[in-house]
PDB file of C-alpha atoms in Angstrom:
ATOM      1  CA  UNK Z   1       0.286  -0.134   0.086  1.00  0.00           C
ATOM      2  CA  UNK Z   2       1.926   3.561  -0.634  1.00  0.00           C
ATOM      3  CA  UNK Z   3       1.238   6.396   1.466  1.00  0.00           C
ATOM      4  CA  UNK Z   4       0.288   9.263  -0.600  1.00  0.00           C
ATOM      5  CA  UNK Z   5      -0.505  12.110   2.558  1.00  0.00           C
ATOM      6  CA  UNK Z   6       3.253  11.723   3.551  1.00  0.00           C
ATOM      7  CA  UNK Z   7       5.374  13.903   1.114  1.00  0.00           C
ATOM      8  CA  UNK Z   8       8.757  14.383   3.391  1.00  0.00           C
ATOM      9  CA  UNK Z   9      10.329  14.102   7.303  1.00  0.00           C
ATOM     10  CA  UNK Z  10      11.113  16.635   9.066  1.00  0.00           C
ATOM     11  CA  UNK Z  11      14.175  15.414  11.613  1.00  0.00           C
ATOM     12  CA  UNK Z  12      14.720  17.975  14.654  1.00  0.00           C
ATOM     13  CA  UNK Z  13      18.622  17.835  16.365  1.00  0.00           C
ATOM     14  CA  UNK Z  14      18.419  19.402  19.771  1.00  0.00           C
ATOM     15  CA  UNK Z  15      22.019  20.734  20.553  1.00  0.00           C
ATOM     16  CA  UNK Z  16      23.727  23.458  22.936  1.00  0.00           C
ATOM     17  CA  UNK Z  17      25.620  24.887  20.347  1.00  0.00           C
ATOM     18  CA  UNK Z  18      22.818  25.373  17.625  1.00  0.00           C
ATOM     19  CA  UNK Z  19      24.882  27.173  15.309  1.00  0.00           C
ATOM     20  CA  UNK Z  20      28.267  25.625  15.537  1.00  0.00           C
ATOM     21  CA  UNK Z  21      26.471  22.443  14.447  1.00  0.00           C
ATOM     22  CA  UNK Z  22      24.472  24.288  11.712  1.00  0.00           C
ATOM     23  CA  UNK Z  23      27.925  25.519  10.668  1.00  0.00           C
ATOM     24  CA  UNK Z  24      29.228  21.817  10.675  1.00  0.00           C
ATOM     25  CA  UNK Z  25      26.312  20.353   8.556  1.00  0.00           C
ATOM     26  CA  UNK Z  26      26.959  22.730   6.443  1.00  0.00           C
ATOM     27  CA  UNK Z  27      30.381  22.956   5.730  1.00  0.00           C
ATOM     28  CA  UNK Z  28      31.824  19.571   7.047  1.00  0.00           C
ATOM     29  CA  UNK Z  29      28.796  17.565   5.788  1.00  0.00           C
ATOM     30  CA  UNK Z  30      28.426  19.623   3.044  1.00  0.00           C
ATOM     31  CA  UNK Z  31      24.030  19.291   3.169  1.00  0.00           C
ATOM     32  CA  UNK Z  32      22.608  22.308   1.055  1.00  0.00           C
ATOM     33  CA  UNK Z  33      20.281  24.573   3.157  1.00  0.00           C
ATOM     34  CA  UNK Z  34      17.288  27.100   2.977  1.00  0.00           C
ATOM     35  CA  UNK Z  35      17.262  30.075   5.713  1.00  0.00           C
ATOM     36  CA  UNK Z  36      13.644  29.788   7.286  1.00  0.00           C
ATOM     37  CA  UNK Z  37      14.144  33.433   8.370  1.00  0.00           C
ATOM     38  CA  UNK Z  38      16.731  35.036  10.742  1.00  0.00           C
ATOM     39  CA  UNK Z  39      19.684  32.476   9.720  1.00  0.00           C
ATOM     40  CA  UNK Z  40      17.421  29.310  10.735  1.00  0.00           C
ATOM     41  CA  UNK Z  41      18.931  26.999   8.851  1.00  0.00           C
ATOM     42  CA  UNK Z  42      16.809  24.231   7.051  1.00  0.00           C
ATOM     43  CA  UNK Z  43      18.801  21.347   5.514  1.00  0.00           C
ATOM     44  CA  UNK Z  44      18.221  19.309   3.085  1.00  0.00           C
ATOM     45  CA  UNK Z  45      18.644  15.307   3.027  1.00  0.00           C
ATOM     46  CA  UNK Z  46      19.554  12.321   1.148  1.00  0.00           C
ATOM     47  CA  UNK Z  47      16.352   9.875   0.330  1.00  0.00           C
ATOM     48  CA  UNK Z  48      15.755   8.468   3.390  1.00  0.00           C
ATOM     49  CA  UNK Z  49      13.990   5.787   5.140  1.00  0.00           C
ATOM     50  CA  UNK Z  50      11.959   4.990   8.364  1.00  0.00           C
ATOM     51  CA  UNK Z  51      12.323   1.715  10.216  1.00  0.00           C
ATOM     52  CA  UNK Z  52      10.501   0.454  13.411  1.00  0.00           C
ATOM     53  CA  UNK Z  53      11.747  -1.892  15.981  1.00  0.00           C
ATOM     54  CA  UNK Z  54      10.410  -3.760  18.809  1.00  0.00           C
ATOM     55  CA  UNK Z  55      11.023  -2.581  22.190  1.00  0.00           C
ATOM     56  CA  UNK Z  56       9.791  -3.269  25.762  1.00  0.00           C
ATOM     57  CA  UNK Z  57       9.850   0.340  26.689  1.00  0.00           C
ATOM     58  CA  UNK Z  58       9.649   3.549  25.093  1.00  0.00           C
ATOM     59  CA  UNK Z  59      12.908   5.123  24.279  1.00  0.00           C
ATOM     60  CA  UNK Z  60      14.060   8.247  22.380  1.00  0.00           C
ATOM     61  CA  UNK Z  61      14.176   7.836  18.484  1.00  0.00           C
ATOM     62  CA  UNK Z  62      17.478   7.328  16.427  1.00  0.00           C
ATOM     63  CA  UNK Z  63      19.016   8.988  13.508  1.00  0.00           C
ATOM     64  CA  UNK Z  64      21.576   7.517  11.625  1.00  0.00           C
ATOM     65  CA  UNK Z  65      23.003   9.083   8.379  1.00  0.00           C
ATOM     66  CA  UNK Z  66      23.627   6.595   5.605  1.00  0.00           C
ATOM     67  CA  UNK Z  67      26.449   5.766   3.191  1.00  0.00           C
ATOM     68  CA  UNK Z  68      28.159   3.289   0.534  1.00  0.00           C
ATOM     69  CA  UNK Z  69      31.320   3.481   1.920  1.00  0.00           C
ATOM     70  CA  UNK Z  70      31.994   4.000   5.430  1.00  0.00           C
ATOM     71  CA  UNK Z  71      36.050   3.803   5.377  1.00  0.00           C
ATOM     72  CA  UNK Z  72      36.419   6.519   2.879  1.00  0.00           C
ATOM     73  CA  UNK Z  73      33.331   8.602   4.585  1.00  0.00           C
ATOM     74  CA  UNK Z  74      35.240   8.263   8.114  1.00  0.00           C
ATOM     75  CA  UNK Z  75      38.656   8.662   6.450  1.00  0.00           C
ATOM     76  CA  UNK Z  76      37.088  11.916   4.837  1.00  0.00           C
ATOM     77  CA  UNK Z  77      35.692  13.196   8.102  1.00  0.00           C
ATOM     78  CA  UNK Z  78      39.279  12.839   9.800  1.00  0.00           C
ATOM     79  CA  UNK Z  79      40.682  14.480   7.213  1.00  0.00           C
ATOM     80  CA  UNK Z  80      38.575  17.699   8.223  1.00  0.00           C
ATOM     81  CA  UNK Z  81      39.188  17.268  12.075  1.00  0.00           C
ATOM     82  CA  UNK Z  82      36.195  15.874  12.540  1.00  0.00           C
ATOM     83  CA  UNK Z  83      36.544  14.272  16.081  1.00  0.00           C
ATOM     84  CA  UNK Z  84      35.445  10.093  15.712  1.00  0.00           C
ATOM     85  CA  UNK Z  85      33.502   9.001  18.724  1.00  0.00           C
ATOM     86  CA  UNK Z  86      33.233   5.630  17.994  1.00  0.00           C
ATOM     87  CA  UNK Z  87      35.418   3.723  15.598  1.00  0.00           C
ATOM     88  CA  UNK Z  88      34.057   1.942  12.765  1.00  0.00           C
ATOM     89  CA  UNK Z  89      32.239  -1.630  13.922  1.00  0.00           C
ATOM     90  CA  UNK Z  90      30.894  -4.457  12.114  1.00  0.00           C
ATOM     91  CA  UNK Z  91      27.288  -5.267  13.387  1.00  0.00           C
ATOM     92  CA  UNK Z  92      26.525  -8.155  10.870  1.00  0.00           C
ATOM     93  CA  UNK Z  93      23.644  -5.911   9.642  1.00  0.00           C
ATOM     94  CA  UNK Z  94      26.267  -3.056   8.532  1.00  0.00           C
ATOM     95  CA  UNK Z  95      29.292  -1.091   9.637  1.00  0.00           C
ATOM     96  CA  UNK Z  96      28.430   1.649  11.753  1.00  0.00           C
ATOM     97  CA  UNK Z  97      30.868   4.478  13.906  1.00  0.00           C
ATOM     98  CA  UNK Z  98      29.852   7.669  15.393  1.00  0.00           C
ATOM     99  CA  UNK Z  99      31.419  11.472  15.191  1.00  0.00           C
ATOM    100  CA  UNK Z 100      31.279  14.414  17.517  1.00  0.00           C
ATOM    101  CA  UNK Z 101      29.276  17.414  16.094  1.00  0.00           C
ATOM    102  CA  UNK Z 102      31.229  20.748  17.501  1.00  0.00           C
ATOM    103  CA  UNK Z 103      28.477  21.010  20.479  1.00  0.00           C
ATOM    104  CA  UNK Z 104      29.633  17.200  21.395  1.00  0.00           C
ATOM    105  CA  UNK Z 105      26.628  14.883  20.167  1.00  0.00           C
ATOM    106  CA  UNK Z 106      27.087  11.855  18.795  1.00  0.00           C
ATOM    107  CA  UNK Z 107      25.934  11.219  15.194  1.00  0.00           C
ATOM    108  CA  UNK Z 108      26.221   8.090  14.213  1.00  0.00           C
ATOM    109  CA  UNK Z 109      26.744   6.882  10.535  1.00  0.00           C
ATOM    110  CA  UNK Z 110      26.381   3.516   8.907  1.00  0.00           C
ATOM    111  CA  UNK Z 111      27.105   1.528   5.697  1.00  0.00           C
ATOM    112  CA  UNK Z 112      24.032  -1.074   5.584  1.00  0.00           C
ATOM    113  CA  UNK Z 113      24.289  -4.456   4.404  1.00  0.00           C
ATOM    114  CA  UNK Z 114      20.445  -4.993   3.837  1.00  0.00           C
ATOM    115  CA  UNK Z 115      18.868  -3.772   1.645  1.00  0.00           C
ATOM    116  CA  UNK Z 116      17.560  -0.788   1.616  1.00  0.00           C
ATOM    117  CA  UNK Z 117      14.356   1.492   0.967  1.00  0.00           C
ATOM    118  CA  UNK Z 118      15.818   4.800   0.169  1.00  0.00           C
ATOM    119  CA  UNK Z 119      16.148   4.678  -3.647  1.00  0.00           C
ATOM    120  CA  UNK Z 120      12.700   2.981  -4.406  1.00  0.00           C
ATOM    121  CA  UNK Z 121      10.917   4.124  -7.381  1.00  0.00           C
ATOM    122  CA  UNK Z 122       7.688   5.533  -6.346  1.00  0.00           C
TER     123      UNK Z 122
END
């Protein structure tokens, strides 16, 4: 069944240093943006997907940026002086690492091994 009412997703990252994290996302990660007013940047993300995992307790939602080659991605980010919070680890379903935003918050990046939905044609 095709969802016809949802046409995009808006993700909010909370930050203790929003301006520095916005600059990082713009300049280091290279995401384009629009100014929603007063310098409030809204970034365009690559295609996205959502998964629902079972749990016994409610928890925070998670955001993972995806890439095709995590070794190259982490090497390029490290060359831009990005702090690697957690080195690459193999989880079976994919390889995952974490970087630090200027605010100190972690941001996970992974290379999936499972089928992905982000490139499905509508």
